[in-house]
Amino acid sequence: MNRMKCIAIDDEPLALRQIKSYIAKTPSLELCGLFSNALDAREFLTTESVDLIFVDINMPDLSGLDFVRELNVKCGVIFTTAYAEYALDGFRLNAVDYLLKPFPLSDFQRAVGKAASLHELIELARSQESPAAAADREMAEALPEGPEFLSIKADYKTSLIRIAEIRYIESEGEYVRLHMADGNSIMTLFRLKNMESALPSESFIRIHRSFIVNLKYITSYAKGRVYLSEEEYLPIGDNYRSAFQKQIDGQDMAKK
């Protein structure tokens, strides 16, 4: 796979040097620029294209969040921040991932691996998919195979996925990533709305424009989040809170 062209934006010199060092240690990346503010990076992107952007969230003049909202180019974004509460905002902007400072090289390369998988699939789809194939995919992308399995195309083959073992589904542009109970994830080319139609509504609920969650894996919920463990959570979008609460209340009544 070709190396991904990337830039890094951070107003803290030490943080920027760390990211530069991490990029140098990651063979899949090619550094195209380092910026101490988002305004200079925005100017750079008017004439240059990149595949991935590392950007700090909390910066003066133009924050990382506002910078990404104003982007007129399509590329992967990995947010870096010292504040965990900004993770929800990153989810809303469909970031590939976010890294909580200080983060080790292993976390950095995990996030890059996620971005690389998405980039590779997008490039493959662009090179191979005909207009007719795109129309067919829009019609039917995920098909139920009886009450227990879902048939999807991933890794150049069709696989049967046990529905009960899907913890949650995450939208990544034209792709979705299935996060499984065994800790693995599966990325495949189709849209979240079609996945929502293919899953049993009594077990799965869409809680955000980017997330569908399996109700049995929710351990608790509070303050616009559902928790899958003490440390792992997903955001509940404002437009989905009412439906989520109604379904949770209905389940509670059924248990009584």
PDB file of C-alpha atoms in Angstrom:
ATOM      1  CA  MET A   1       0.000   0.000   0.000  1.00  0.00           C
ATOM      2  CA  ASN A   2       1.184   3.516  -0.782  1.00  0.00           C
ATOM      3  CA  ARG A   3       2.112   5.641   2.191  1.00  0.00           C
ATOM      4  CA  MET A   4      -0.536   8.046   3.422  1.00  0.00           C
ATOM      5  CA  LYS A   5       0.385  11.706   3.132  1.00  0.00           C
ATOM      6  CA  CYS A   6      -0.243  13.438   6.444  1.00  0.00           C
ATOM      7  CA  ILE A   7       0.117  16.706   8.315  1.00  0.00           C
ATOM      8  CA  ALA A   8       0.090  17.474  12.055  1.00  0.00           C
ATOM      9  CA  ILE A   9      -1.320  20.572  13.761  1.00  0.00           C
ATOM     10  CA  ASP A  10      -0.656  21.476  17.398  1.00  0.00           C
ATOM     11  CA  ASP A  11       0.124  24.751  19.156  1.00  0.00           C
ATOM     12  CA  GLU A  12       2.319  22.961  21.726  1.00  0.00           C
ATOM     13  CA  PRO A  13       5.876  22.530  20.337  1.00  0.00           C
ATOM     14  CA  LEU A  14       6.564  19.479  22.507  1.00  0.00           C
ATOM     15  CA  ALA A  15       3.401  17.722  21.338  1.00  0.00           C
ATOM     16  CA  LEU A  16       4.212  18.536  17.715  1.00  0.00           C
ATOM     17  CA  ARG A  17       7.721  17.106  18.084  1.00  0.00           C
ATOM     18  CA  GLN A  18       6.290  13.931  19.589  1.00  0.00           C
ATOM     19  CA  ILE A  19       3.875  13.428  16.700  1.00  0.00           C
ATOM     20  CA  LYS A  20       6.696  14.083  14.230  1.00  0.00           C
ATOM     21  CA  SER A  21       8.753  11.397  15.976  1.00  0.00           C
ATOM     22  CA  TYR A  22       5.846   8.944  15.905  1.00  0.00           C
ATOM     23  CA  ILE A  23       5.229   9.584  12.201  1.00  0.00           C
ATOM     24  CA  ALA A  24       8.901   8.869  11.471  1.00  0.00           C
ATOM     25  CA  LYS A  25       8.483   5.497  13.211  1.00  0.00           C
ATOM     26  CA  THR A  26       5.350   4.579  11.224  1.00  0.00           C
ATOM     27  CA  PRO A  27       6.185   3.227   7.740  1.00  0.00           C
ATOM     28  CA  SER A  28       2.667   3.776   6.373  1.00  0.00           C
ATOM     29  CA  LEU A  29       2.930   7.568   6.824  1.00  0.00           C
ATOM     30  CA  GLU A  30       4.631  10.328   4.827  1.00  0.00           C
ATOM     31  CA  LEU A  31       4.892  13.649   6.653  1.00  0.00           C
ATOM     32  CA  CYS A  32       4.000  16.631   4.445  1.00  0.00           C
ATOM     33  CA  GLY A  33       3.893  19.414   7.006  1.00  0.00           C
ATOM     34  CA  LEU A  34       3.900  20.483  10.652  1.00  0.00           C
ATOM     35  CA  PHE A  35       1.822  23.464  11.756  1.00  0.00           C
ATOM     36  CA  SER A  36       1.580  25.326  15.045  1.00  0.00           C
ATOM     37  CA  ASN A  37      -1.846  26.715  14.182  1.00  0.00           C
ATOM     38  CA  ALA A  38      -4.865  25.677  12.126  1.00  0.00           C
ATOM     39  CA  LEU A  39      -4.882  28.850  10.024  1.00  0.00           C
ATOM     40  CA  ASP A  40      -1.541  27.999   8.399  1.00  0.00           C
ATOM     41  CA  ALA A  41      -2.675  24.404   7.860  1.00  0.00           C
ATOM     42  CA  ARG A  42      -5.870  25.614   6.194  1.00  0.00           C
ATOM     43  CA  GLU A  43      -3.810  27.750   3.824  1.00  0.00           C
ATOM     44  CA  PHE A  44      -1.552  24.793   3.034  1.00  0.00           C
ATOM     45  CA  LEU A  45      -4.546  22.627   2.123  1.00  0.00           C
ATOM     46  CA  THR A  46      -5.747  25.108  -0.480  1.00  0.00           C
ATOM     47  CA  THR A  47      -2.931  23.955  -2.771  1.00  0.00           C
ATOM     48  CA  GLU A  48      -1.881  20.559  -1.363  1.00  0.00           C
ATOM     49  CA  SER A  49      -3.789  17.339  -0.721  1.00  0.00           C
ATOM     50  CA  VAL A  50      -3.265  14.867   2.120  1.00  0.00           C
ATOM     51  CA  ASP A  51      -4.811  11.595   3.212  1.00  0.00           C
ATOM     52  CA  LEU A  52      -4.670  12.075   6.990  1.00  0.00           C
ATOM     53  CA  ILE A  53      -4.599  14.978   9.442  1.00  0.00           C
ATOM     54  CA  PHE A  54      -3.527  14.876  13.096  1.00  0.00           C
ATOM     55  CA  VAL A  55      -5.010  17.902  14.798  1.00  0.00           C
ATOM     56  CA  ASP A  56      -5.138  19.162  18.374  1.00  0.00           C
ATOM     57  CA  ILE A  57      -8.626  20.177  19.479  1.00  0.00           C
ATOM     58  CA  ASN A  58      -7.918  23.003  21.911  1.00  0.00           C
ATOM     59  CA  MET A  59      -6.000  25.720  20.011  1.00  0.00           C
ATOM     60  CA  PRO A  60      -6.239  29.534  19.900  1.00  0.00           C
ATOM     61  CA  ASP A  61      -7.571  31.481  16.894  1.00  0.00           C
ATOM     62  CA  LEU A  62      -9.123  28.427  15.240  1.00  0.00           C
ATOM     63  CA  SER A  63      -9.834  25.261  17.240  1.00  0.00           C
ATOM     64  CA  GLY A  64      -9.258  21.826  15.809  1.00  0.00           C
ATOM     65  CA  LEU A  65     -13.004  21.169  15.828  1.00  0.00           C
ATOM     66  CA  ASP A  66     -13.807  24.326  13.877  1.00  0.00           C
ATOM     67  CA  PHE A  67     -10.926  23.626  11.496  1.00  0.00           C
ATOM     68  CA  VAL A  68     -12.364  20.185  10.646  1.00  0.00           C
ATOM     69  CA  ARG A  69     -15.901  21.544  10.325  1.00  0.00           C
ATOM     70  CA  GLU A  70     -14.636  24.009   7.702  1.00  0.00           C
ATOM     71  CA  LEU A  71     -12.577  21.489   5.729  1.00  0.00           C
ATOM     72  CA  ASN A  72     -13.401  21.444   2.034  1.00  0.00           C
ATOM     73  CA  VAL A  73     -11.328  18.344   1.360  1.00  0.00           C
ATOM     74  CA  LYS A  74     -12.035  14.706   2.111  1.00  0.00           C
ATOM     75  CA  CYS A  75      -9.392  13.027   4.230  1.00  0.00           C
ATOM     76  CA  GLY A  76      -9.055  11.104   7.477  1.00  0.00           C
ATOM     77  CA  VAL A  77      -8.842  13.036  10.735  1.00  0.00           C
ATOM     78  CA  ILE A  78      -7.349  11.886  14.035  1.00  0.00           C
ATOM     79  CA  PHE A  79      -7.940  14.318  16.887  1.00  0.00           C
ATOM     80  CA  THR A  80      -5.388  14.725  19.673  1.00  0.00           C
ATOM     81  CA  THR A  81      -6.504  16.269  22.948  1.00  0.00           C
ATOM     82  CA  ALA A  82      -5.711  16.489  26.635  1.00  0.00           C
ATOM     83  CA  TYR A  83      -9.428  16.595  27.475  1.00  0.00           C
ATOM     84  CA  ALA A  84     -11.511  13.421  27.341  1.00  0.00           C
ATOM     85  CA  GLU A  85     -14.794  15.357  27.120  1.00  0.00           C
ATOM     86  CA  TYR A  86     -13.907  16.455  23.594  1.00  0.00           C
ATOM     87  CA  ALA A  87     -14.196  12.848  22.372  1.00  0.00           C
ATOM     88  CA  LEU A  88     -17.946  13.286  21.855  1.00  0.00           C
ATOM     89  CA  ASP A  89     -17.347  16.233  19.546  1.00  0.00           C
ATOM     90  CA  GLY A  90     -14.849  14.152  17.597  1.00  0.00           C
ATOM     91  CA  PHE A  91     -17.450  11.420  17.123  1.00  0.00           C
ATOM     92  CA  ARG A  92     -19.929  13.966  15.793  1.00  0.00           C
ATOM     93  CA  LEU A  93     -17.457  15.000  13.106  1.00  0.00           C
ATOM     94  CA  ASN A  94     -16.860  11.374  12.038  1.00  0.00           C
ATOM     95  CA  ALA A  95     -13.192  11.430  12.966  1.00  0.00           C
ATOM     96  CA  VAL A  96     -11.275   8.224  12.331  1.00  0.00           C
ATOM     97  CA  ASP A  97     -10.121   8.236  15.955  1.00  0.00           C
ATOM     98  CA  TYR A  98      -9.029  10.470  18.809  1.00  0.00           C
ATOM     99  CA  LEU A  99      -5.952  10.199  21.013  1.00  0.00           C
ATOM    100  CA  LEU A 100      -5.940  11.357  24.605  1.00  0.00           C
ATOM    101  CA  LYS A 101      -2.658  13.072  25.563  1.00  0.00           C
ATOM    102  CA  PRO A 102      -0.193  11.854  26.565  1.00  0.00           C
ATOM    103  CA  PHE A 103      -0.500   8.846  24.272  1.00  0.00           C
ATOM    104  CA  PRO A 104       2.097   6.127  23.604  1.00  0.00           C
ATOM    105  CA  LEU A 105       3.384   5.077  20.194  1.00  0.00           C
ATOM    106  CA  SER A 106       1.232   1.932  20.333  1.00  0.00           C
ATOM    107  CA  ASP A 107      -1.993   3.969  20.555  1.00  0.00           C
ATOM    108  CA  PHE A 108      -0.799   6.272  17.796  1.00  0.00           C
ATOM    109  CA  GLN A 109      -0.059   3.366  15.466  1.00  0.00           C
ATOM    110  CA  ARG A 110      -3.373   1.685  16.328  1.00  0.00           C
ATOM    111  CA  ALA A 111      -5.211   4.832  15.225  1.00  0.00           C
ATOM    112  CA  VAL A 112      -3.080   5.048  12.076  1.00  0.00           C
ATOM    113  CA  GLY A 113      -3.866   1.402  11.315  1.00  0.00           C
ATOM    114  CA  LYS A 114      -7.553   2.196  11.511  1.00  0.00           C
ATOM    115  CA  ALA A 115      -7.087   5.148   9.142  1.00  0.00           C
ATOM    116  CA  ALA A 116      -4.990   3.038   6.768  1.00  0.00           C
ATOM    117  CA  SER A 117      -7.665   0.325   6.552  1.00  0.00           C
ATOM    118  CA  LEU A 118     -10.297   2.883   5.689  1.00  0.00           C
ATOM    119  CA  HIS A 119      -8.024   4.625   3.162  1.00  0.00           C
ATOM    120  CA  GLU A 120      -7.170   1.352   1.441  1.00  0.00           C
ATOM    121  CA  LEU A 121     -10.790   0.307   1.119  1.00  0.00           C
ATOM    122  CA  ILE A 122     -11.827   3.681  -0.265  1.00  0.00           C
ATOM    123  CA  GLU A 123      -9.030   3.649  -2.842  1.00  0.00           C
ATOM    124  CA  LEU A 124      -9.888   0.077  -3.848  1.00  0.00           C
ATOM    125  CA  ALA A 125     -13.552   0.918  -4.234  1.00  0.00           C
ATOM    126  CA  ARG A 126     -12.767   3.983  -6.337  1.00  0.00           C
ATOM    127  CA  SER A 127     -10.597   1.978  -8.689  1.00  0.00           C
ATOM    128  CA  GLN A 128     -12.886  -1.037  -9.106  1.00  0.00           C
ATOM    129  CA  GLU A 129     -16.503  -0.046  -8.611  1.00  0.00           C
ATOM    130  CA  SER A 130     -18.520   0.684 -11.736  1.00  0.00           C
ATOM    131  CA  PRO A 131     -21.606   2.939 -11.700  1.00  0.00           C
ATOM    132  CA  ALA A 132     -23.830  -0.143 -12.045  1.00  0.00           C
ATOM    133  CA  ALA A 133     -22.115  -1.844  -9.110  1.00  0.00           C
ATOM    134  CA  ALA A 134     -22.547   1.279  -7.013  1.00  0.00           C
ATOM    135  CA  ALA A 135     -26.266   1.276  -7.769  1.00  0.00           C
ATOM    136  CA  ASP A 136     -26.545  -2.406  -6.837  1.00  0.00           C
ATOM    137  CA  ARG A 137     -24.715  -1.767  -3.582  1.00  0.00           C
ATOM    138  CA  GLU A 138     -27.084   1.066  -2.751  1.00  0.00           C
ATOM    139  CA  MET A 139     -30.018  -1.324  -3.164  1.00  0.00           C
ATOM    140  CA  ALA A 140     -28.732  -4.107  -0.915  1.00  0.00           C
ATOM    141  CA  GLU A 141     -25.507  -4.207   1.032  1.00  0.00           C
ATOM    142  CA  ALA A 142     -26.116  -6.348   4.116  1.00  0.00           C
ATOM    143  CA  LEU A 143     -28.453  -9.304   3.976  1.00  0.00           C
ATOM    144  CA  PRO A 144     -29.881 -11.268   6.929  1.00  0.00           C
ATOM    145  CA  GLU A 145     -29.231 -15.014   6.753  1.00  0.00           C
ATOM    146  CA  GLY A 146     -31.897 -16.364   9.058  1.00  0.00           C
ATOM    147  CA  PRO A 147     -32.442 -15.047  12.589  1.00  0.00           C
ATOM    148  CA  GLU A 148     -28.847 -15.534  13.783  1.00  0.00           C
ATOM    149  CA  PHE A 149     -26.492 -14.437  11.007  1.00  0.00           C
ATOM    150  CA  LEU A 150     -25.710 -11.495   8.759  1.00  0.00           C
ATOM    151  CA  SER A 151     -24.069 -11.941   5.367  1.00  0.00           C
ATOM    152  CA  ILE A 152     -21.544  -9.239   4.470  1.00  0.00           C
ATOM    153  CA  LYS A 153     -18.703  -8.775   2.017  1.00  0.00           C
ATOM    154  CA  ALA A 154     -15.336  -8.077   3.638  1.00  0.00           C
ATOM    155  CA  ASP A 155     -11.709  -8.916   2.856  1.00  0.00           C
ATOM    156  CA  TYR A 156     -12.620  -9.979  -0.706  1.00  0.00           C
ATOM    157  CA  LYS A 157     -15.067 -12.658   0.457  1.00  0.00           C
ATOM    158  CA  THR A 158     -18.594 -13.054   1.789  1.00  0.00           C
ATOM    159  CA  SER A 159     -18.742 -13.856   5.500  1.00  0.00           C
ATOM    160  CA  LEU A 160     -21.501 -14.928   7.857  1.00  0.00           C
ATOM    161  CA  ILE A 161     -21.426 -12.833  11.016  1.00  0.00           C
ATOM    162  CA  ARG A 162     -23.272 -13.957  14.129  1.00  0.00           C
ATOM    163  CA  ILE A 163     -25.605 -11.081  14.931  1.00  0.00           C
ATOM    164  CA  ALA A 164     -25.549 -11.653  18.693  1.00  0.00           C
ATOM    165  CA  GLU A 165     -21.755 -11.130  18.729  1.00  0.00           C
ATOM    166  CA  ILE A 166     -21.910  -7.617  17.243  1.00  0.00           C
ATOM    167  CA  ARG A 167     -21.378  -5.126  20.080  1.00  0.00           C
ATOM    168  CA  TYR A 168     -21.832  -1.984  18.010  1.00  0.00           C
ATOM    169  CA  ILE A 169     -21.495  -0.677  14.461  1.00  0.00           C
ATOM    170  CA  GLU A 170     -19.602   2.486  13.591  1.00  0.00           C
ATOM    171  CA  SER A 171     -20.039   4.503  10.410  1.00  0.00           C
ATOM    172  CA  GLU A 172     -16.870   5.565   8.609  1.00  0.00           C
ATOM    173  CA  GLY A 173     -18.105   7.455   5.577  1.00  0.00           C
ATOM    174  CA  GLU A 174     -19.241   4.966   2.956  1.00  0.00           C
ATOM    175  CA  TYR A 175     -18.073   2.100   5.158  1.00  0.00           C
ATOM    176  CA  VAL A 176     -19.083   0.614   8.469  1.00  0.00           C
ATOM    177  CA  ARG A 177     -16.953  -1.095  11.082  1.00  0.00           C
ATOM    178  CA  LEU A 178     -18.512  -3.943  13.062  1.00  0.00           C
ATOM    179  CA  HIS A 179     -17.042  -4.161  16.565  1.00  0.00           C
ATOM    180  CA  MET A 180     -17.318  -7.738  17.743  1.00  0.00           C
ATOM    181  CA  ALA A 181     -17.561  -9.364  21.174  1.00  0.00           C
ATOM    182  CA  ASP A 182     -14.136 -11.006  20.764  1.00  0.00           C
ATOM    183  CA  GLY A 183     -12.454  -7.599  20.412  1.00  0.00           C
ATOM    184  CA  ASN A 184     -11.952  -7.822  16.638  1.00  0.00           C
ATOM    185  CA  SER A 185     -13.538  -5.477  14.132  1.00  0.00           C
ATOM    186  CA  ILE A 186     -14.697  -5.966  10.547  1.00  0.00           C
ATOM    187  CA  MET A 187     -14.887  -3.168   7.990  1.00  0.00           C
ATOM    188  CA  THR A 188     -17.113  -3.451   4.961  1.00  0.00           C
ATOM    189  CA  LEU A 189     -18.401  -1.195   2.203  1.00  0.00           C
ATOM    190  CA  PHE A 190     -21.979  -0.097   2.859  1.00  0.00           C
ATOM    191  CA  ARG A 191     -23.954   2.573   4.654  1.00  0.00           C
ATOM    192  CA  LEU A 192     -25.179   2.596   8.211  1.00  0.00           C
ATOM    193  CA  LYS A 193     -28.833   3.080   7.243  1.00  0.00           C
ATOM    194  CA  ASN A 194     -28.811  -0.219   5.313  1.00  0.00           C
ATOM    195  CA  MET A 195     -27.169  -1.984   8.233  1.00  0.00           C
ATOM    196  CA  GLU A 196     -29.870  -0.588  10.513  1.00  0.00           C
ATOM    197  CA  SER A 197     -32.555  -2.120   8.275  1.00  0.00           C
ATOM    198  CA  ALA A 198     -30.832  -5.508   8.257  1.00  0.00           C
ATOM    199  CA  LEU A 199     -30.534  -5.848  12.052  1.00  0.00           C
ATOM    200  CA  PRO A 200     -33.326  -6.935  14.428  1.00  0.00           C
ATOM    201  CA  SER A 201     -34.890  -3.779  15.883  1.00  0.00           C
ATOM    202  CA  GLU A 202     -35.609  -5.437  19.222  1.00  0.00           C
ATOM    203  CA  SER A 203     -31.866  -5.960  19.815  1.00  0.00           C
ATOM    204  CA  PHE A 204     -30.184  -3.034  18.057  1.00  0.00           C
ATOM    205  CA  ILE A 205     -30.851   0.692  18.162  1.00  0.00           C
ATOM    206  CA  ARG A 206     -29.302   3.626  16.390  1.00  0.00           C
ATOM    207  CA  ILE A 207     -28.111   6.118  19.000  1.00  0.00           C
ATOM    208  CA  HIS A 208     -26.172   8.528  16.789  1.00  0.00           C
ATOM    209  CA  ARG A 209     -25.721   9.272  13.115  1.00  0.00           C
ATOM    210  CA  SER A 210     -22.486   7.257  13.369  1.00  0.00           C
ATOM    211  CA  PHE A 211     -23.413   4.435  15.768  1.00  0.00           C
ATOM    212  CA  ILE A 212     -25.785   1.488  16.164  1.00  0.00           C
ATOM    213  CA  VAL A 213     -25.449  -0.451  19.416  1.00  0.00           C
ATOM    214  CA  ASN A 214     -26.490  -3.915  20.555  1.00  0.00           C
ATOM    215  CA  LEU A 215     -28.671  -3.314  23.611  1.00  0.00           C
ATOM    216  CA  LYS A 216     -27.410  -6.368  25.476  1.00  0.00           C
ATOM    217  CA  TYR A 217     -23.889  -4.901  25.662  1.00  0.00           C
ATOM    218  CA  ILE A 218     -24.984  -1.627  27.275  1.00  0.00           C
ATOM    219  CA  THR A 219     -23.981  -1.661  30.940  1.00  0.00           C
ATOM    220  CA  SER A 220     -25.321   1.817  31.795  1.00  0.00           C
ATOM    221  CA  TYR A 221     -26.194   5.191  30.306  1.00  0.00           C
ATOM    222  CA  ALA A 222     -25.953   8.783  31.524  1.00  0.00           C
ATOM    223  CA  LYS A 223     -25.345  12.337  30.298  1.00  0.00           C
ATOM    224  CA  GLY A 224     -25.715  11.608  26.588  1.00  0.00           C
ATOM    225  CA  ARG A 225     -23.607   8.454  26.610  1.00  0.00           C
ATOM    226  CA  VAL A 226     -24.103   4.695  26.655  1.00  0.00           C
ATOM    227  CA  TYR A 227     -21.427   2.696  28.431  1.00  0.00           C
ATOM    228  CA  LEU A 228     -20.200  -0.678  27.216  1.00  0.00           C
ATOM    229  CA  SER A 229     -17.770  -0.872  30.143  1.00  0.00           C
ATOM    230  CA  GLU A 230     -16.521   1.522  32.795  1.00  0.00           C
ATOM    231  CA  GLU A 231     -14.142   3.160  30.307  1.00  0.00           C
ATOM    232  CA  GLU A 232     -15.734   2.515  26.901  1.00  0.00           C
ATOM    233  CA  TYR A 233     -18.697   4.603  25.836  1.00  0.00           C
ATOM    234  CA  LEU A 234     -20.542   5.901  22.776  1.00  0.00           C
ATOM    235  CA  PRO A 235     -22.372   9.216  22.336  1.00  0.00           C
ATOM    236  CA  ILE A 236     -26.153   9.496  22.104  1.00  0.00           C
ATOM    237  CA  GLY A 237     -27.051  12.055  19.446  1.00  0.00           C
ATOM    238  CA  ASP A 238     -29.640  14.693  20.274  1.00  0.00           C
ATOM    239  CA  ASN A 239     -31.974  13.426  17.541  1.00  0.00           C
ATOM    240  CA  TYR A 240     -31.864   9.864  18.885  1.00  0.00           C
ATOM    241  CA  ARG A 241     -32.291  10.370  22.636  1.00  0.00           C
ATOM    242  CA  SER A 242     -36.079  10.133  22.689  1.00  0.00           C
ATOM    243  CA  ALA A 243     -36.190   6.869  20.714  1.00  0.00           C
ATOM    244  CA  PHE A 244     -33.387   5.412  22.824  1.00  0.00           C
ATOM    245  CA  GLN A 245     -35.130   6.270  26.096  1.00  0.00           C
ATOM    246  CA  LYS A 246     -38.425   4.859  24.804  1.00  0.00           C
ATOM    247  CA  GLN A 247     -36.812   1.552  23.860  1.00  0.00           C
ATOM    248  CA  ILE A 248     -34.929   1.311  27.161  1.00  0.00           C
ATOM    249  CA  ASP A 249     -38.115   2.067  29.104  1.00  0.00           C
ATOM    250  CA  GLY A 250     -39.951  -0.572  27.088  1.00  0.00           C
ATOM    251  CA  GLN A 251     -37.334  -3.183  27.918  1.00  0.00           C
ATOM    252  CA  ASP A 252     -37.498  -2.295  31.601  1.00  0.00           C
ATOM    253  CA  MET A 253     -41.280  -2.736  31.559  1.00  0.00           C
ATOM    254  CA  ALA A 254     -40.978  -6.095  29.813  1.00  0.00           C
ATOM    255  CA  LYS A 255     -38.666  -7.360  32.563  1.00  0.00           C
ATOM    256  CA  LYS A 256     -41.191  -6.542  35.297  1.00  0.00           C
TER     257      LYS A 256
END
